[in-house]
Short mmCIF file of C-alpha atoms and ligand atoms in Angstrom, two decimals:
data_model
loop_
_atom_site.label_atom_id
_atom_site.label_comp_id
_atom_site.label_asym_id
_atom_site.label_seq_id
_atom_site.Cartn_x
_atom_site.Cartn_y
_atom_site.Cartn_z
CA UNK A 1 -15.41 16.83 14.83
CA UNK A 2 -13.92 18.47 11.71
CA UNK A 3 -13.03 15.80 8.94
CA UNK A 4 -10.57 16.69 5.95
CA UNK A 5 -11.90 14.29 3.03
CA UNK A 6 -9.78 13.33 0.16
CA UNK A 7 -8.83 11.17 -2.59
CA UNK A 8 -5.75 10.28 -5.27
CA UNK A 9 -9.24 10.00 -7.86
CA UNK A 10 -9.94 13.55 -7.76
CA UNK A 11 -12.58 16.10 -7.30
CA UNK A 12 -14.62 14.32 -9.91
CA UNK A 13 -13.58 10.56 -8.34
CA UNK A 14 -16.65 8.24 -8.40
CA UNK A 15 -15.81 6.91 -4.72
CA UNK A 16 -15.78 10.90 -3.28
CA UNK A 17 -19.01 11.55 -2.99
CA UNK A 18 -19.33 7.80 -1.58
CA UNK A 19 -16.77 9.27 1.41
CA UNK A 20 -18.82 12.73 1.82
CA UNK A 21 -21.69 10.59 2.66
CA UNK A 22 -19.86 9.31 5.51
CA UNK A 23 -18.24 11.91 6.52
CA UNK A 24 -21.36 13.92 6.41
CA UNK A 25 -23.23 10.76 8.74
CA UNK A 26 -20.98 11.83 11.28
CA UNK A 27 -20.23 15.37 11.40
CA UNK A 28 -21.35 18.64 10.29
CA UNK A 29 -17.83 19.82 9.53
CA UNK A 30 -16.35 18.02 6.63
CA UNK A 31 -13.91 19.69 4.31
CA UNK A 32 -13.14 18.50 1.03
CA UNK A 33 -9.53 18.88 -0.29
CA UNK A 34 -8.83 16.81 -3.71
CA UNK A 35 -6.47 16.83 -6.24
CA UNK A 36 -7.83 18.59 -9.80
CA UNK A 37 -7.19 15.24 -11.62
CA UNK A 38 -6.71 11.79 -11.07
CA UNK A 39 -3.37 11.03 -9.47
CA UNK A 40 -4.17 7.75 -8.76
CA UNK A 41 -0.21 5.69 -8.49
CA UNK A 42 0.77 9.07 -7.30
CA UNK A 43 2.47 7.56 -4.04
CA UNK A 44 3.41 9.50 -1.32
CA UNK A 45 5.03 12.10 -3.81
CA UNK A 46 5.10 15.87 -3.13
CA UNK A 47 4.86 18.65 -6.41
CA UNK A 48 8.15 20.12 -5.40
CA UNK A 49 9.04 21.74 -8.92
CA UNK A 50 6.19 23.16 -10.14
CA UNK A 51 3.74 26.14 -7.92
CA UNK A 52 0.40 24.51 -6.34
CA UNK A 53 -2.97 26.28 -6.85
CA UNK A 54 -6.25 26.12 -5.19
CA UNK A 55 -9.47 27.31 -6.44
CA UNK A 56 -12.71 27.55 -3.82
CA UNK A 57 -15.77 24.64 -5.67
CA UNK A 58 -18.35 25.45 -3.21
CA UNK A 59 -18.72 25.77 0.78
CA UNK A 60 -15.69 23.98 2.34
CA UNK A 61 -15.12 22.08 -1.32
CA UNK A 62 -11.45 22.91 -3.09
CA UNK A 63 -9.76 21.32 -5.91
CA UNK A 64 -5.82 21.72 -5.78
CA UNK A 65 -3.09 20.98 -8.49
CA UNK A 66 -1.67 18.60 -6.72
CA UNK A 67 -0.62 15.17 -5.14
CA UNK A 68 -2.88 13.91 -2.62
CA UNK A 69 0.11 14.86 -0.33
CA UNK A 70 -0.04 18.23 -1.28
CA UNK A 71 -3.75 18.36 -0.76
CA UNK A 72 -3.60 17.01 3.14
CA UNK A 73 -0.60 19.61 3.03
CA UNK A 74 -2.40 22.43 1.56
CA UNK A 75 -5.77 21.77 3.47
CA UNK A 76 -3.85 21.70 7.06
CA UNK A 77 -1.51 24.56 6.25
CA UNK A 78 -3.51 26.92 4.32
CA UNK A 79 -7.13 26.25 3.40
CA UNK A 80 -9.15 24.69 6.62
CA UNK A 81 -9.24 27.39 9.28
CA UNK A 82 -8.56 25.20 11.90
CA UNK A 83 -6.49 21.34 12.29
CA UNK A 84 -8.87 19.07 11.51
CA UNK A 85 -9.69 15.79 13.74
CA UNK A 86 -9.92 13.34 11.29
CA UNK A 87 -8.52 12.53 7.81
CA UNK A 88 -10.71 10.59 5.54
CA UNK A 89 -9.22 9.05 1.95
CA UNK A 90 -10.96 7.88 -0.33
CA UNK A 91 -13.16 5.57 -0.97
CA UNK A 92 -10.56 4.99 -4.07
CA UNK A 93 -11.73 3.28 -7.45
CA UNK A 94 -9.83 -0.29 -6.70
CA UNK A 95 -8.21 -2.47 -4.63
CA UNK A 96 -5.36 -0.94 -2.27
CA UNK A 97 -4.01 -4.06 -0.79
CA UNK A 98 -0.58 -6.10 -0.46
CA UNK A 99 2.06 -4.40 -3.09
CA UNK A 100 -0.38 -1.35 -3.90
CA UNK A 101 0.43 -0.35 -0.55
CA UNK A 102 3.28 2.16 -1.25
CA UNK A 103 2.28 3.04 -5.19
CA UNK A 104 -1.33 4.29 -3.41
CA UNK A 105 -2.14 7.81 -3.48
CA UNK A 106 -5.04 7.14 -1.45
CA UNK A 107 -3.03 5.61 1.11
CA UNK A 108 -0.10 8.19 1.02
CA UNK A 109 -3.03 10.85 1.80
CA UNK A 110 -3.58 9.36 4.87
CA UNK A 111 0.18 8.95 5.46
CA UNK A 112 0.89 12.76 5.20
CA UNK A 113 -2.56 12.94 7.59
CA UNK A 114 -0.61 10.58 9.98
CA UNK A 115 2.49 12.08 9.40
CA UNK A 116 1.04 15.69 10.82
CA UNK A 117 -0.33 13.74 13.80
CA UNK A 118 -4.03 13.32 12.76
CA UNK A 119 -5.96 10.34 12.98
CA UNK A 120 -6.22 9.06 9.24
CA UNK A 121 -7.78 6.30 7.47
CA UNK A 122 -7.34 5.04 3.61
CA UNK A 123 -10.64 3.79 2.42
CA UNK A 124 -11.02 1.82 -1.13
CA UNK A 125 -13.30 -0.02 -2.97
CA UNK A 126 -12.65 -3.54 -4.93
CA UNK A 127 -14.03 -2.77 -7.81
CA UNK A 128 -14.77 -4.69 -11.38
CA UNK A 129 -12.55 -7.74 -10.55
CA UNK A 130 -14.49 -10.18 -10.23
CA UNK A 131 -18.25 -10.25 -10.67
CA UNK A 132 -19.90 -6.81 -9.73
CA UNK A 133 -18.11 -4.53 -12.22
CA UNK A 134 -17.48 -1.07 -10.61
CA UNK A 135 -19.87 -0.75 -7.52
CA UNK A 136 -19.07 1.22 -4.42
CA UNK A 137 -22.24 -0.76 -2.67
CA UNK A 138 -20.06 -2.12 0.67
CA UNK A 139 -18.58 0.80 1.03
CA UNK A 140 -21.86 2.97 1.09
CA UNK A 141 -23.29 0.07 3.36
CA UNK A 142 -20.61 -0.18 5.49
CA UNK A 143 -17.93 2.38 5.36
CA UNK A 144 -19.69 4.69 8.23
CA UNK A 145 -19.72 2.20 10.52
CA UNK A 146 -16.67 1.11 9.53
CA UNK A 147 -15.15 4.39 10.09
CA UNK A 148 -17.20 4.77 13.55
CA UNK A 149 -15.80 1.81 15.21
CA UNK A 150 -12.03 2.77 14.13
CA UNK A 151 -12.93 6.43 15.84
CA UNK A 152 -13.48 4.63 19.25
CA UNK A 153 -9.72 4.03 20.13
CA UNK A 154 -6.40 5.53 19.42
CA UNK A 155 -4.24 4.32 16.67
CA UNK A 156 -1.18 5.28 18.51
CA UNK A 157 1.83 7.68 16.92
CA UNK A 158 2.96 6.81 13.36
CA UNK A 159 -0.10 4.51 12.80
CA UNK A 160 -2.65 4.66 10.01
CA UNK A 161 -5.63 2.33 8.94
CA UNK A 162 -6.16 0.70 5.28
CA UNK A 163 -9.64 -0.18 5.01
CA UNK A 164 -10.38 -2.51 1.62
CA UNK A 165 -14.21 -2.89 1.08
CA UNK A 166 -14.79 -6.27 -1.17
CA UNK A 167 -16.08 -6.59 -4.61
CA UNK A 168 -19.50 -8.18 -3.52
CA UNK A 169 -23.29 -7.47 -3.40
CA UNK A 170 -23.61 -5.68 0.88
CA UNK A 171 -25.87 -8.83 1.49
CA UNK A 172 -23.28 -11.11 0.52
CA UNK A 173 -20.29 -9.57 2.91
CA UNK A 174 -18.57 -12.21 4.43
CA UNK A 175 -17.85 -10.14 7.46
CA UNK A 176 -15.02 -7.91 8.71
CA UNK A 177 -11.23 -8.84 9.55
CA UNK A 178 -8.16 -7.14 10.92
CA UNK A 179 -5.72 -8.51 8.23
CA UNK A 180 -1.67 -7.85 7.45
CA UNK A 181 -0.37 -6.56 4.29
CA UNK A 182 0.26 -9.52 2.00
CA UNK A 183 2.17 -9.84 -1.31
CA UNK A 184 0.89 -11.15 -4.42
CA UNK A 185 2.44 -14.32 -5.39
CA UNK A 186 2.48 -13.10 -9.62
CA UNK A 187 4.35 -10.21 -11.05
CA UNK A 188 0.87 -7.72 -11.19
CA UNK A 189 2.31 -4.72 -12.73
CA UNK A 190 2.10 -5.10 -16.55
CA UNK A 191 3.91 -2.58 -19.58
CA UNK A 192 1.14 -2.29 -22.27
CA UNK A 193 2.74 -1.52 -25.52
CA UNK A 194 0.85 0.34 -28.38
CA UNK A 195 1.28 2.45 -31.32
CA UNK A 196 0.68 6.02 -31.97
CA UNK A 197 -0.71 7.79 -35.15
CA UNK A 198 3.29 8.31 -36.28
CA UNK A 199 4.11 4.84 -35.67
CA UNK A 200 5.84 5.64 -32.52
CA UNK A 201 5.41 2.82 -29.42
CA UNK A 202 3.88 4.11 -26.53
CA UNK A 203 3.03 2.36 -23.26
CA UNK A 204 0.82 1.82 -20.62
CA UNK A 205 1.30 1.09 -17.02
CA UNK A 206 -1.40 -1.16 -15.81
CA UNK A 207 -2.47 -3.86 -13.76
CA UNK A 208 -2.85 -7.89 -14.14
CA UNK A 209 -6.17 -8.93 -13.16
CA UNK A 210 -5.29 -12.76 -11.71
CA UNK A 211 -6.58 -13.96 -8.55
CA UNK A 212 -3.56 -15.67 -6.68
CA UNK A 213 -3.39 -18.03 -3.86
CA UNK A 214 -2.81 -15.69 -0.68
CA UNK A 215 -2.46 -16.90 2.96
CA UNK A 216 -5.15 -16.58 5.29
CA UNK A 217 -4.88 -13.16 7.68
CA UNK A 218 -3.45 -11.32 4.73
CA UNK A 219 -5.83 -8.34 3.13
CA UNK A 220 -5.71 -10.24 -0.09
CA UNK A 221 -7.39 -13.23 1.18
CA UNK A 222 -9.89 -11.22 3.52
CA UNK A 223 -11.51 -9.55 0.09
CA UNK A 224 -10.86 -12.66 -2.18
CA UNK A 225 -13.31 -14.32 0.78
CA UNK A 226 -15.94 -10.75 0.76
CA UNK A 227 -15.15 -9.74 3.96
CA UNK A 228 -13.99 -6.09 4.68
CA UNK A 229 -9.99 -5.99 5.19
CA UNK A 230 -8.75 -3.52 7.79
CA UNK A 231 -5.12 -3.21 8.18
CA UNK A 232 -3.04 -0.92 10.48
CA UNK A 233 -0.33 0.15 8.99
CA UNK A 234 2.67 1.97 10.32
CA UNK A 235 4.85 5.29 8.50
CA UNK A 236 8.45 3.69 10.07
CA UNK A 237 9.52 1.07 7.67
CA UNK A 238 12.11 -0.31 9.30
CA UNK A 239 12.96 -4.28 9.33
CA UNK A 240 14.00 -4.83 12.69
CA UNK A 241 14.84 -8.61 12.32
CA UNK A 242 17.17 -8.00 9.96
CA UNK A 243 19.15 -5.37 11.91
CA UNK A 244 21.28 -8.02 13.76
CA UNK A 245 22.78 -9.46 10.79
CA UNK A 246 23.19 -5.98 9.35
CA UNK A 247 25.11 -5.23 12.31
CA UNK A 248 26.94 -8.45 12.02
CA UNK A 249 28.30 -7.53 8.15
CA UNK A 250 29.39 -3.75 9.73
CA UNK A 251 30.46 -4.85 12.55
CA UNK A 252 34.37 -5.47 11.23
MN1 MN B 301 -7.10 5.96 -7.20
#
């Protein structure tokens, strides 16, 4: 089985090496393709204005100047010598539940892997949220089997999995759950406001770190609790309950 591995942290991500290890536990054949820098937030974007490079790190190992789209892109069309079987993303530096769903460039990896008809899976790490500060120690316990089970049946076309290891010591998992995506119940996305050496503002994106009040089967609550969250998630967005009452307003 031939595995593409990559990440939205980079070549030098902490949680890469965490996702060769698994990769590596079950094949021979695993090919790294990661973005040059962290383009974590990155989305499902492609670098359509600017040329992409590649440069050659080691035996099947290549950094590209990139998105992590344009890595799955680049590794399918151009590096790997062959399609590969299975894309691995990952195991990201945070949380990639609920709202992060479509900022992820973990996830959108794993997307484009989808999107080219390959059997993908978004793996990331809860990290430094709550008590264990930044630890990938579930998903080194866990992630291969993990990863094994979800390579015994077929997601089905347009389907990919988003696999959320929690922010716990591995003896203390809870246990695993097939969850939905949720939504945070507080606005997390916060505008950081500093000021430079010229007394210019600048900002910062970032994240609020509150713990809200999620319903059960969501993959908020299924980490809040320690378990492993595994969502399926699907590339067509479409609402269909609320194409009736669209049809309704265009109908006259
Ligand atoms: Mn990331």
């Amino acid at each position: 089985m031939r595995i593409l591995v990559t990440n939205d942290d980079g070549i030098h991500g902490p949680g890469l090496t965490v996702l060769e290890e698994i990769a590596h536990a079950i094949s021979d054949d695993v090919w790294v393709v990661a973005p040059d820098e962290e383009r974590s937030g990155a989305g499902h974007s492609l670098t359509l204005s600017n040329p992409i490079r590649y440069q050659k790190l080691g035996e099947r190992r290549f950094e590209v100047t990139g998105t992590p789209t344009d890595c799955v892109v680049m590794a399918v069309r151009k590096i790997l010598p062959e399609m590969p079987d299975l894309v691995l993303s990952g195991v990201n530096r945070g949380q990639n539940i609920a709202d992060d769903v479509t900022y992820s460039g973990t996830i959108a990896a794993a997307m484009e892997g989808t999107a080219l008809g390959l059997k993908s899976i978004a793996l990331s790490q809860v990290s430094g949220i709550y008590e264990n500060g930044e630890s990938f120690a579930v998903a080194r316990a866990y992630g291969e089997g993990v990863v094994k089970k979800l390579l015994t049946l077929p997601f089905g076309p347009g389907v990919l999995v988003n696999v959320n290891f929690p922010d716990c010591r591995p003896d203390e998992l809870a246990g695993i759950e097939v969850t939905r995506q949720g939504k945070r119940d507080q606005n997390f996305l916060l505008v950081d406001e500093r000021i430079d050496a010229r007394d210019r503002n600048y900002y910062w994106l970032g994240f609020a770190r509150e713990r809200g009040n999620p319903p059960a089967g969501t993959d908020l609550a299924a980490v809040f609790q320690k378990r492993i969250s595994v969502t399926p998630l699907h590339m067509n967005l479409t609402q269909i309950d609320a194409m009736e009452a669209l049809r309704g307003v265009f109908a006259s």
